[in-house]
mmCIF file of C-alpha atoms in Angstrom:
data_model
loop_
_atom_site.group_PDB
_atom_site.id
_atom_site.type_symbol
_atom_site.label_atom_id
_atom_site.label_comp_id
_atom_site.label_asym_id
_atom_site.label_seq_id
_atom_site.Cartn_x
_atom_site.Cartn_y
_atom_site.Cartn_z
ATOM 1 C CA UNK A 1 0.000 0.000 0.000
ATOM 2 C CA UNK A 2 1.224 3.702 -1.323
ATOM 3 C CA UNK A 3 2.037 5.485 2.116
ATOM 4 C CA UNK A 4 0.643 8.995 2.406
ATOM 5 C CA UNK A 5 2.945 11.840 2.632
ATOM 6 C CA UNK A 6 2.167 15.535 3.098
ATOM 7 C CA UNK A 7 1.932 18.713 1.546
ATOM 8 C CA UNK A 8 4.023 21.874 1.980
ATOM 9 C CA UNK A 9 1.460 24.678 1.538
ATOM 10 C CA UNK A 10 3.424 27.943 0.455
ATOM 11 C CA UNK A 11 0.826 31.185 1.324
ATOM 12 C CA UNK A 12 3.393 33.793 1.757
ATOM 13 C CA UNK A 13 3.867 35.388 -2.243
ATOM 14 C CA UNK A 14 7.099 36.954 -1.277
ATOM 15 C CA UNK A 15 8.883 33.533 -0.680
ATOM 16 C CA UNK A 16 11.299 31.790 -2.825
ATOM 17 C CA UNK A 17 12.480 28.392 -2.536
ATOM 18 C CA UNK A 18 15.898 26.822 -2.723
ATOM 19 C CA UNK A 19 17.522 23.753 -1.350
ATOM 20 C CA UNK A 20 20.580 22.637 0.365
ATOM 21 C CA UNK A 21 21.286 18.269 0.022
ATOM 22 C CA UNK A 22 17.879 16.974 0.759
ATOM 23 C CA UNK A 23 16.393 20.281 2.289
ATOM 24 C CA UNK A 24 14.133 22.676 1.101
ATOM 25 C CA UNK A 25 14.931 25.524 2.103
ATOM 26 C CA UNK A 26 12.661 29.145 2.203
ATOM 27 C CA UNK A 27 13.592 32.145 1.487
ATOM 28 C CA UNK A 28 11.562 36.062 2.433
ATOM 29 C CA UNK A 29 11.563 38.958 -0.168
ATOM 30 C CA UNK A 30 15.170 40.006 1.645
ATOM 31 C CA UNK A 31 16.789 36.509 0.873
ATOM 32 C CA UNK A 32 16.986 35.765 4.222
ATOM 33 C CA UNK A 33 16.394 32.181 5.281
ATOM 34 C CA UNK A 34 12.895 31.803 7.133
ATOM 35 C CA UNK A 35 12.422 27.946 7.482
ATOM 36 C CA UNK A 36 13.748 24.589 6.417
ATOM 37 C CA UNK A 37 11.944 21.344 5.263
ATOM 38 C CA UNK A 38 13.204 17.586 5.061
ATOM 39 C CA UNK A 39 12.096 16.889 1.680
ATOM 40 C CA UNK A 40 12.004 13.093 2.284
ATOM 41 C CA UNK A 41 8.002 13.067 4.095
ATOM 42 C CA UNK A 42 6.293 15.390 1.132
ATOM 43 C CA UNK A 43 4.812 14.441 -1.903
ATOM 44 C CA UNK A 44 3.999 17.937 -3.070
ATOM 45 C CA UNK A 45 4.724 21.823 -3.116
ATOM 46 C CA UNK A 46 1.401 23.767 -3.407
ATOM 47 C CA UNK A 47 2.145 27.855 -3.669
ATOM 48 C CA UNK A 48 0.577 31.100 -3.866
ATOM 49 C CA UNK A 49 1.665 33.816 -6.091
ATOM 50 C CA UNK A 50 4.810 32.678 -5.602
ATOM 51 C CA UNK A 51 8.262 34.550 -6.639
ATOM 52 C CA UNK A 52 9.525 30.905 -8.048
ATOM 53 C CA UNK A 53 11.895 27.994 -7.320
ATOM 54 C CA UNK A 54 15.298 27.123 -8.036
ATOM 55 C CA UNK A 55 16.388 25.034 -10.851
ATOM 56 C CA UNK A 56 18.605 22.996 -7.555
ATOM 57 C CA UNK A 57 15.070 22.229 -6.227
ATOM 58 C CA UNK A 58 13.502 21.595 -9.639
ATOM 59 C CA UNK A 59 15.873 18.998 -10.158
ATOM 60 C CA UNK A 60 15.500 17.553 -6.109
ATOM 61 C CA UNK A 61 11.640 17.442 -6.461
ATOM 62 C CA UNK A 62 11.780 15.581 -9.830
ATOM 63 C CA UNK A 63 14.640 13.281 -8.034
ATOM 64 C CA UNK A 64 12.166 12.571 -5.101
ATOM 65 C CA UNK A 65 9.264 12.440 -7.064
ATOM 66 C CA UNK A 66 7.363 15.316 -5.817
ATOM 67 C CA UNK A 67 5.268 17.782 -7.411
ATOM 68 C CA UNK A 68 5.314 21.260 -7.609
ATOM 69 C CA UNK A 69 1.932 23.123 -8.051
ATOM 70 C CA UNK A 70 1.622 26.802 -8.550
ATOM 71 C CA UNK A 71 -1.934 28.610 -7.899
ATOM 72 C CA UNK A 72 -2.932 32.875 -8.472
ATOM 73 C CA UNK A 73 -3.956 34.280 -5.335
ATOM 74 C CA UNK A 74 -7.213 33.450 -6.207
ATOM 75 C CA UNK A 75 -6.210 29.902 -6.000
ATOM 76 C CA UNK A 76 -6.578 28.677 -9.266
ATOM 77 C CA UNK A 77 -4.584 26.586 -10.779
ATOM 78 C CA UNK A 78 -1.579 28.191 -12.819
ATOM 79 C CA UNK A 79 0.705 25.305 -13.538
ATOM 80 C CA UNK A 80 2.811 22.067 -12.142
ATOM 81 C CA UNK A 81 5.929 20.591 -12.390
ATOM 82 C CA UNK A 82 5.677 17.316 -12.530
ATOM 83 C CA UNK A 83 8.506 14.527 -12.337
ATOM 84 C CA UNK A 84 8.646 11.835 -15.048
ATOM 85 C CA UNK A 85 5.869 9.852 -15.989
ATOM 86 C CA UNK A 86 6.756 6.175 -15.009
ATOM 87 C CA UNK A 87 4.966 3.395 -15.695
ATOM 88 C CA UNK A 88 4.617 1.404 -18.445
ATOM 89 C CA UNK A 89 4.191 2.943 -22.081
ATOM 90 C CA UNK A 90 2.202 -0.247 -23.181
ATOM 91 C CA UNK A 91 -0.401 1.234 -20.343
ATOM 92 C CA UNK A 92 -0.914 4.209 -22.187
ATOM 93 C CA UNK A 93 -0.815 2.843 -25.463
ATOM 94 C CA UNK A 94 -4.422 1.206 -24.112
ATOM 95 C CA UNK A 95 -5.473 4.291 -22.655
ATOM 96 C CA UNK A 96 -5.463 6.193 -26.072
ATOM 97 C CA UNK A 97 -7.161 3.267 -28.296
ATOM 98 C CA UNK A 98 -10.036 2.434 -25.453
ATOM 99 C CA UNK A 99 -10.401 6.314 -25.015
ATOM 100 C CA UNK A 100 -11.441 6.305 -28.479
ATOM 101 C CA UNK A 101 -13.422 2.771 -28.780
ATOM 102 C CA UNK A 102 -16.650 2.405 -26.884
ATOM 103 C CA UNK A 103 -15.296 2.056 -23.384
ATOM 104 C CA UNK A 104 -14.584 5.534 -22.707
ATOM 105 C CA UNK A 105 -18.607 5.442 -22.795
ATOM 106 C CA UNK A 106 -19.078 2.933 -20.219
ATOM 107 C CA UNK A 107 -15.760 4.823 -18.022
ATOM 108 C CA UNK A 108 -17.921 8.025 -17.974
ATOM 109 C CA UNK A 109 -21.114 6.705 -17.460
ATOM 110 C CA UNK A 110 -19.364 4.948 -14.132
ATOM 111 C CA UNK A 111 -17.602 8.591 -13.186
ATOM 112 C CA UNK A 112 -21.172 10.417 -13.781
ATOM 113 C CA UNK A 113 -22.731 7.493 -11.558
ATOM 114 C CA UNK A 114 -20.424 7.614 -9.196
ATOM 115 C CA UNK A 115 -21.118 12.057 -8.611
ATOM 116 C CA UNK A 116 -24.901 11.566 -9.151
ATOM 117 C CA UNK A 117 -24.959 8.813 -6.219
ATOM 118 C CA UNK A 118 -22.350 10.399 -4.026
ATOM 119 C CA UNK A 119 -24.152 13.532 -4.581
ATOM 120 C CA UNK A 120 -27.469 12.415 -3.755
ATOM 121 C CA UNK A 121 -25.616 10.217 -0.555
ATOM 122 C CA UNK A 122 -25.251 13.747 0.817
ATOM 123 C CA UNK A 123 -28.324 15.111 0.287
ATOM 124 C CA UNK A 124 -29.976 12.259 2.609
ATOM 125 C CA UNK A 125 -27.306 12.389 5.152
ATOM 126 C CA UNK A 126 -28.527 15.604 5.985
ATOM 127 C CA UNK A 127 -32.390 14.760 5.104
ATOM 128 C CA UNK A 128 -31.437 12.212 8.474
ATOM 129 C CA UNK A 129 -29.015 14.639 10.175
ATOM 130 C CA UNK A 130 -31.106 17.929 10.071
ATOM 131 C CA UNK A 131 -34.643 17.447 10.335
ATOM 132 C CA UNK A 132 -35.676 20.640 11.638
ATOM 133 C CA UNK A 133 -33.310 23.102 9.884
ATOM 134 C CA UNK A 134 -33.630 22.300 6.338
ATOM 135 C CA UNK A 135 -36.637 22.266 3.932
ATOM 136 C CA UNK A 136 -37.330 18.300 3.781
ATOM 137 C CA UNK A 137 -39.559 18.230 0.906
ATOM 138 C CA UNK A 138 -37.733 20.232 -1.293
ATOM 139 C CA UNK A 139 -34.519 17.847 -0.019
ATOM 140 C CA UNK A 140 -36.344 14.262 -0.955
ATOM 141 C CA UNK A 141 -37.880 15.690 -4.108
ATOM 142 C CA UNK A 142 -34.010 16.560 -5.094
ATOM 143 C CA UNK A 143 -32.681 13.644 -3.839
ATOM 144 C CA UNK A 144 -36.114 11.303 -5.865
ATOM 145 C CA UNK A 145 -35.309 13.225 -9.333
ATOM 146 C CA UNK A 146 -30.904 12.613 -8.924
ATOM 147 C CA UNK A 147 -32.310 8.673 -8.147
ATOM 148 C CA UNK A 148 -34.247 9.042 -11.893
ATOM 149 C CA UNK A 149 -30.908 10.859 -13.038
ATOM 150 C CA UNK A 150 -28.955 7.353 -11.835
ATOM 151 C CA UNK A 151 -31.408 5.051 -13.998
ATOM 152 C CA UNK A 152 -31.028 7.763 -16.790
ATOM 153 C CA UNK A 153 -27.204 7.277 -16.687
ATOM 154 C CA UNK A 154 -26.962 3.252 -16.684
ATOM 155 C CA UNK A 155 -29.220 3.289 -19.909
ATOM 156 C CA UNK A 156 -28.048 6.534 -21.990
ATOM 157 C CA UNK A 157 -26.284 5.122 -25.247
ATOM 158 C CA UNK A 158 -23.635 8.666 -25.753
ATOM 159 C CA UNK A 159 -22.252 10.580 -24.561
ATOM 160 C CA UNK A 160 -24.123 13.833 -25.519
ATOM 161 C CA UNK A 161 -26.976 12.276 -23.539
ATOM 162 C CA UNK A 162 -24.833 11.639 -20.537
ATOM 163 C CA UNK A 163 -23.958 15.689 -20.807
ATOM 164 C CA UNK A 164 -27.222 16.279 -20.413
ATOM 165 C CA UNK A 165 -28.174 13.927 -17.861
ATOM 166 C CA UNK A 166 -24.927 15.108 -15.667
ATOM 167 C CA UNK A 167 -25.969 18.861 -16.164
ATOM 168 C CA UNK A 168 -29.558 18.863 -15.204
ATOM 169 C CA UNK A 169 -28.220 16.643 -12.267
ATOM 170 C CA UNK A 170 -25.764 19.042 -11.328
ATOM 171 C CA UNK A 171 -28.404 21.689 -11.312
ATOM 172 C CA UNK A 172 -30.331 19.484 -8.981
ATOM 173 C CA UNK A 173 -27.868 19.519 -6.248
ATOM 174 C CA UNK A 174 -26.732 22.695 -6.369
ATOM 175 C CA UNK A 175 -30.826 24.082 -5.759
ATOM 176 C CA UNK A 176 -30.541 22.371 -2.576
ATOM 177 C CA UNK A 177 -27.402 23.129 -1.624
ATOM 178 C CA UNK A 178 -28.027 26.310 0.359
ATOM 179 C CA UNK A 179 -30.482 24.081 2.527
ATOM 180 C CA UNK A 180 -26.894 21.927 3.509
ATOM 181 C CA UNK A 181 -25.390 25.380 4.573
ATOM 182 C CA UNK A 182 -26.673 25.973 8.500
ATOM 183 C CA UNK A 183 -24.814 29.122 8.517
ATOM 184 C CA UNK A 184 -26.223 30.950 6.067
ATOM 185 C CA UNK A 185 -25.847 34.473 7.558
ATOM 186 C CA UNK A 186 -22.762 34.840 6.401
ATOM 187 C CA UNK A 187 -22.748 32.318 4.101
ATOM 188 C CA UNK A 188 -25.060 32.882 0.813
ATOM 189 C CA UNK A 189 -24.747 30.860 -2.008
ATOM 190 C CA UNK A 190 -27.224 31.258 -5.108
ATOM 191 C CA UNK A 191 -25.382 28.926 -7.211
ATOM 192 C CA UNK A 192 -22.058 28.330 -8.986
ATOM 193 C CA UNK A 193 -19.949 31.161 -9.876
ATOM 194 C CA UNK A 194 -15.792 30.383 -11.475
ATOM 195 C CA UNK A 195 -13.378 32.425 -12.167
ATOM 196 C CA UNK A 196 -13.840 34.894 -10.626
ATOM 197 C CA UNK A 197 -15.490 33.087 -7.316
ATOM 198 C CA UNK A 198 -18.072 35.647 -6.536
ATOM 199 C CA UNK A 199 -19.296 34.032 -2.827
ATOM 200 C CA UNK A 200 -17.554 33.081 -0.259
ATOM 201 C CA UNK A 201 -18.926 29.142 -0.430
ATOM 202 C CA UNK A 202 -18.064 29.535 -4.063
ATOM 203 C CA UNK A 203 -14.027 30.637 -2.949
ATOM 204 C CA UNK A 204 -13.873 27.499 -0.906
ATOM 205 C CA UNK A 205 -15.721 24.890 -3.831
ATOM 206 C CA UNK A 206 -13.428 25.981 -5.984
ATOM 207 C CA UNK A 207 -9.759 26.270 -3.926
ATOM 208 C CA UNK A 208 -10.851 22.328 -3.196
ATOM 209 C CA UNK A 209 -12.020 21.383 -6.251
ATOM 210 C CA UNK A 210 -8.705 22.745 -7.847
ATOM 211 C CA UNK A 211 -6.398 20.757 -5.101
ATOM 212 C CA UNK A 212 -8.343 17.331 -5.617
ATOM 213 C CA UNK A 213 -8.138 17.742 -9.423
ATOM 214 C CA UNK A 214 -4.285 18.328 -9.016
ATOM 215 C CA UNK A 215 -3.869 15.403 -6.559
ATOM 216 C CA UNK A 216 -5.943 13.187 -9.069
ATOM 217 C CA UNK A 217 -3.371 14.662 -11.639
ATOM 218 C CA UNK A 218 -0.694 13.421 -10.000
ATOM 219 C CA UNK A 219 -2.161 9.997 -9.405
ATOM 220 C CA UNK A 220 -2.638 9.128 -12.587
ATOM 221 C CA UNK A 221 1.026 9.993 -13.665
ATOM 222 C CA UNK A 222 2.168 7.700 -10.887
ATOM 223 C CA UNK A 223 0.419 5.030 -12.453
ATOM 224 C CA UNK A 224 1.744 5.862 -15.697
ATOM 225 C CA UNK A 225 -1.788 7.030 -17.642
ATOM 226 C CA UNK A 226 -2.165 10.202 -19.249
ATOM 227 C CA UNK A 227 -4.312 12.638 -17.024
ATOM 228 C CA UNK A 228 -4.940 14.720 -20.957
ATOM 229 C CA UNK A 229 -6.649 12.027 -22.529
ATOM 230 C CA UNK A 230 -10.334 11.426 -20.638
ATOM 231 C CA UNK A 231 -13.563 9.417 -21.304
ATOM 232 C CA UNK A 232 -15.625 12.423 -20.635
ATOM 233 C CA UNK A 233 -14.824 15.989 -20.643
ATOM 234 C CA UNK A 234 -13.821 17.149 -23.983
ATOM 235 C CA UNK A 235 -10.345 16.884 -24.744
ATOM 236 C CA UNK A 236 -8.625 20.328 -25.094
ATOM 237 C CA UNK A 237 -4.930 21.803 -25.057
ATOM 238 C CA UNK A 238 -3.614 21.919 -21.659
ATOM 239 C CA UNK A 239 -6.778 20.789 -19.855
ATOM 240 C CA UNK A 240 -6.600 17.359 -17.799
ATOM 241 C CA UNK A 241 -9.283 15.640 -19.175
ATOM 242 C CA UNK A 242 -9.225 12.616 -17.349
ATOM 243 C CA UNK A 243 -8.440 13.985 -13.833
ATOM 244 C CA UNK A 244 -11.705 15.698 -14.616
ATOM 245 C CA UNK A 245 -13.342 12.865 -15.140
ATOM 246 C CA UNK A 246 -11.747 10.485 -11.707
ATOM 247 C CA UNK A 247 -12.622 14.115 -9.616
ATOM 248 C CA UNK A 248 -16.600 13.809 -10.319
ATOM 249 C CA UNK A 249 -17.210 10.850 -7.988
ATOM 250 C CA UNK A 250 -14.621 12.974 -5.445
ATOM 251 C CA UNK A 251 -16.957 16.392 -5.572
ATOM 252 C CA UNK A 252 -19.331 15.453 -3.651
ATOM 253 C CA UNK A 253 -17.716 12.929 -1.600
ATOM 254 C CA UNK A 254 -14.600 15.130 -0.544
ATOM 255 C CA UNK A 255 -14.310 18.351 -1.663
ATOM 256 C CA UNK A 256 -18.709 19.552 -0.994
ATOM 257 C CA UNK A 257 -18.106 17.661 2.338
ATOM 258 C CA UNK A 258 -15.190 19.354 3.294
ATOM 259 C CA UNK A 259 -16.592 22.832 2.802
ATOM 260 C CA UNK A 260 -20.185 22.235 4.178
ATOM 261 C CA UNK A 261 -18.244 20.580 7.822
ATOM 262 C CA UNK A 262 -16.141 24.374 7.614
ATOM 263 C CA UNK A 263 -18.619 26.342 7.511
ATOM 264 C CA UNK A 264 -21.683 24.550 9.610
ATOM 265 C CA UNK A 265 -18.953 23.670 12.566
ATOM 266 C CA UNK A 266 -17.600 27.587 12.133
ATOM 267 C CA UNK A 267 -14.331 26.877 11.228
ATOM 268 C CA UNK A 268 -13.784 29.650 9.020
ATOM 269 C CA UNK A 269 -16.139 32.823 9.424
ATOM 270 C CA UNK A 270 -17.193 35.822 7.479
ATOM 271 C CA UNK A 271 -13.537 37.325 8.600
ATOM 272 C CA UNK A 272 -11.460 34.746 6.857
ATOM 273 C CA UNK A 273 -12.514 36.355 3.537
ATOM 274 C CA UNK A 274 -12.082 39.315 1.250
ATOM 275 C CA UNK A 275 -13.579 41.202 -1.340
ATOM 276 C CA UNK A 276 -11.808 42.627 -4.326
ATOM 277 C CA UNK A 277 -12.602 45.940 -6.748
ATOM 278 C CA UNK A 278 -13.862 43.084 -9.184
ATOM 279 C CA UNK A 279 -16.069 41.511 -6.664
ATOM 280 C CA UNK A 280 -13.677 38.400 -6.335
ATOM 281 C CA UNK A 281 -14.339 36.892 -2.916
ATOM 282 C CA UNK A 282 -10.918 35.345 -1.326
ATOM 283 C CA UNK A 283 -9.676 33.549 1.657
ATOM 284 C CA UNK A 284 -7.051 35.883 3.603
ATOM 285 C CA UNK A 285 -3.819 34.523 5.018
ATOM 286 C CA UNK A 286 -5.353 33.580 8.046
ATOM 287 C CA UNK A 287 -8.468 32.061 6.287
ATOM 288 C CA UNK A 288 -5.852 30.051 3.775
ATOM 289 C CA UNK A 289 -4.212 28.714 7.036
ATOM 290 C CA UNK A 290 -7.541 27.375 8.595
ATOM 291 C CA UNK A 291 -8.338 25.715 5.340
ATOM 292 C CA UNK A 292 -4.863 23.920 4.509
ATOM 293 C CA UNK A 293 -4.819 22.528 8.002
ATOM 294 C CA UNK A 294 -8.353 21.421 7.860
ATOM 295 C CA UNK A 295 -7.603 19.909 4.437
ATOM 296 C CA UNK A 296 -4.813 17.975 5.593
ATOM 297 C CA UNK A 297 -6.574 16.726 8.139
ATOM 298 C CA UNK A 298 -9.361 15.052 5.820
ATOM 299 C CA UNK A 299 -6.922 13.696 3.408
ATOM 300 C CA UNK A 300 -5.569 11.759 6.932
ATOM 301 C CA UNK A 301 -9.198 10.167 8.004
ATOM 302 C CA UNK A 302 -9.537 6.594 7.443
ATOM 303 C CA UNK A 303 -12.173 5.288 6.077
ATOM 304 C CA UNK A 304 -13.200 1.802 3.977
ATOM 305 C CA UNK A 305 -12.848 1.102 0.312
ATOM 306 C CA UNK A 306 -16.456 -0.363 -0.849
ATOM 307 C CA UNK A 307 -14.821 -2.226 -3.866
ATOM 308 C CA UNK A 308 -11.469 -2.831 -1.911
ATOM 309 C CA UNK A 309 -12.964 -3.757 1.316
ATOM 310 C CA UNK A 310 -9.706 -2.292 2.512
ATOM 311 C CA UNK A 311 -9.336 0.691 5.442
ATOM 312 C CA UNK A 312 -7.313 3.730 4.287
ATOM 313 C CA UNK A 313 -6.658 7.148 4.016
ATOM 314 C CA UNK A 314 -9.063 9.768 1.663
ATOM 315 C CA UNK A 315 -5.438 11.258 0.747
ATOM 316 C CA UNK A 316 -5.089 8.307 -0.454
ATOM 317 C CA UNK A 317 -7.822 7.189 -2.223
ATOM 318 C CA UNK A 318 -7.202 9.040 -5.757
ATOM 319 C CA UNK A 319 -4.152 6.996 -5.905
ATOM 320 C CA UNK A 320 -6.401 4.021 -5.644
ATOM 321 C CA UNK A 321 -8.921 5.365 -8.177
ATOM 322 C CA UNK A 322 -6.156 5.790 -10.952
ATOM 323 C CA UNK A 323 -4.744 1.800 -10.101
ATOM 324 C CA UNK A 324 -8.011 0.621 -10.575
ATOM 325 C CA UNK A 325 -8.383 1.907 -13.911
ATOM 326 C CA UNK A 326 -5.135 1.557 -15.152
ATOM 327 C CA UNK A 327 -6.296 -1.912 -14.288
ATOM 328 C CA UNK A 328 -9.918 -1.676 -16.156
ATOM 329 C CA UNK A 329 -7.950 -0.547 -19.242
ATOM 330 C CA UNK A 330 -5.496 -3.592 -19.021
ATOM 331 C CA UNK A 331 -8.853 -5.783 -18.699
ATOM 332 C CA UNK A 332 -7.994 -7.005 -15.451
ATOM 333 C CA UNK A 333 -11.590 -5.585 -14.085
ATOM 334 C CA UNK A 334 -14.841 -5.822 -16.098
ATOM 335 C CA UNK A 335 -15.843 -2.079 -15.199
ATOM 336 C CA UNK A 336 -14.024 0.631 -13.648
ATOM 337 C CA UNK A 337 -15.265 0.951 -9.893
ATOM 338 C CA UNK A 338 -15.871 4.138 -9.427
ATOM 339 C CA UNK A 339 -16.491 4.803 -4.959
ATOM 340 C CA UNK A 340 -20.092 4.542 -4.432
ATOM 341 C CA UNK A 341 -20.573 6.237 -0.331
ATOM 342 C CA UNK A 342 -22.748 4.496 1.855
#
């Protein structure tokens, strides 16, 4: 079993990182040394606005096989550095003939499954959980019509169809979603809103939508598949395609669960945000602390596999996701098993 590692979350802008032998080593706007990290426990660098790297710890990260992620102040996603994909080229060879063939139709009917039924999991959990703070009939009637959305997926023949099916599902669960938010005070959400995030619950979908994507990005390499060539989303220059597709089944699952416990159990608050001339809502420095160590602090909970039958970490589970496909394409599964909650 892959052990998990952690992350070294860079929010300071002004910092730039070097190395010395096997240390990273950071650096303030005056070049004055301000901390030192072992690199030998991380499996990623995630920064903000950051000043840059050093080719030295380029070359160590690629070495030691750990990624280097850059994200706007925003938090959204500017570019990685990735080590070499390993793995075996025969694997991906696979990859690009069955993501052309008729199994990339049954690959993202099971990834659309797996984020209707996840998504839909969470809607009753809080149907059972919250009786007398939400609107219950307006929660079952969602959570009856993404149960027709389910049957619609298993028998839609292409994927045009399944578009369709996965948008009007999508716009489901997001009219209920304001009924999941116990907080809502300070904490209004009337939909989805990218680039710019225009709410604060919108900031904090999107800053962990962007890190699962990137962690699913990096999964797949390990494995040796290409995270540009998907089943899915449509295929387009410098867009992962297929970590797209793996991070459906996760949105609901991790990253809507995640930002639903922050806000109900007041985590983060109204003060751990700002608001820009463009009407950009951010996290602050304090509010980007509070969320890295709560995130880091999911991806450590166990919990157990319902294909695998096996206990393990959620940082670890994306990891899992892209073996079990590599494994689908090799036709040592009959169907990729996408993680259906219970």
């Amino acid at each position: 079993m892959r052990k998990l590692k952690n992350t070294l979350y860079v929010l300071t802008p002004d910092y730039y990182l070097g190395c010395k032998l096997d240390t990273i080593i950071m650096y303030d706007k005056e070049s004055k040394e301000v901390g030192r990290i072992p690199i030998h426990n991380l499996e990623s660098i995630v920064a903000f606005g950051y000043r840059g790297v050093s080719p030295s710890l380029m070359k160590l990260c690629a070495n030691q096989n750990v990624s280097i992620v850059f994200l706007d102040a925003n938090g959204s996603y500017i570019s990685r550095i990735q080590p070499p994909i390993t793995g075996n080229v025969y694997l991906r060879e696979l990859q690009y003939q069955k993501m052309s063939s008729i199994q990339s139709l049954e690959i993202a009917k099971n990834c659309i499954l797996g984020k209707i039924y996840n998504s839909r999991w969470l809607v009753e959990r809080f149907i059972r959980d919250h009786p007398m703070q939400i609107d219950i009939e307006k929660m079952k009637r969602v959570s009856n019509d993404l149960a027709v959305c389910q049957k619609r997926v298993l028998s839609c023949s292409d994927k045009v169809a399944l578009r369709t099916i996965e948008g009007e599902a999508a716009r489901k669960y997001f009219s209920v979603f304001p009924e999941m938010i116990l907080q809502k005070k300070d904490f209004e959400f009337n939909g989805r809103s990218r680039r710019p995030p225009l709410d604060r619950v919108n900031a904090l979908l999107s800053l962990a939508y962007t890190l699962e994507v990137s962690m699913i990005t990096s999964a797949l390499e390990s494995v040796g598949l290409d995270p540009y060539i998907g089943a899915f989303h449509v295929e387009r220059s410098g867009r992962p395609s297929l970590s797209l597709d793996l991070v459906e089944e996760f949105r609901p699952l991790i990253c809507d669960r995640f930002v639903l416990s922050m806000i109900n159990k007041r985590i983060i608050n109204k003060t751990d945000f700002k608001i820009l001339e463009n009407g950009a809502v951010l996290l602050t420095d304090n509010g980007k602390k509070k969320f890295f160590s709560e995130w880091q602090k999911k991806k450590t909970e166990v919990f157990t596999h319902p294909y695998l039958k096996e206990k393990m970490e959620w940082g670890l589970a994306p990891y899992i996701q892209a073996s079990l496909l590599a494994k689908y394409l090799r036709e040592e599964l009959d169907s990729y098993p996408v993680i259906l909650w219970k």
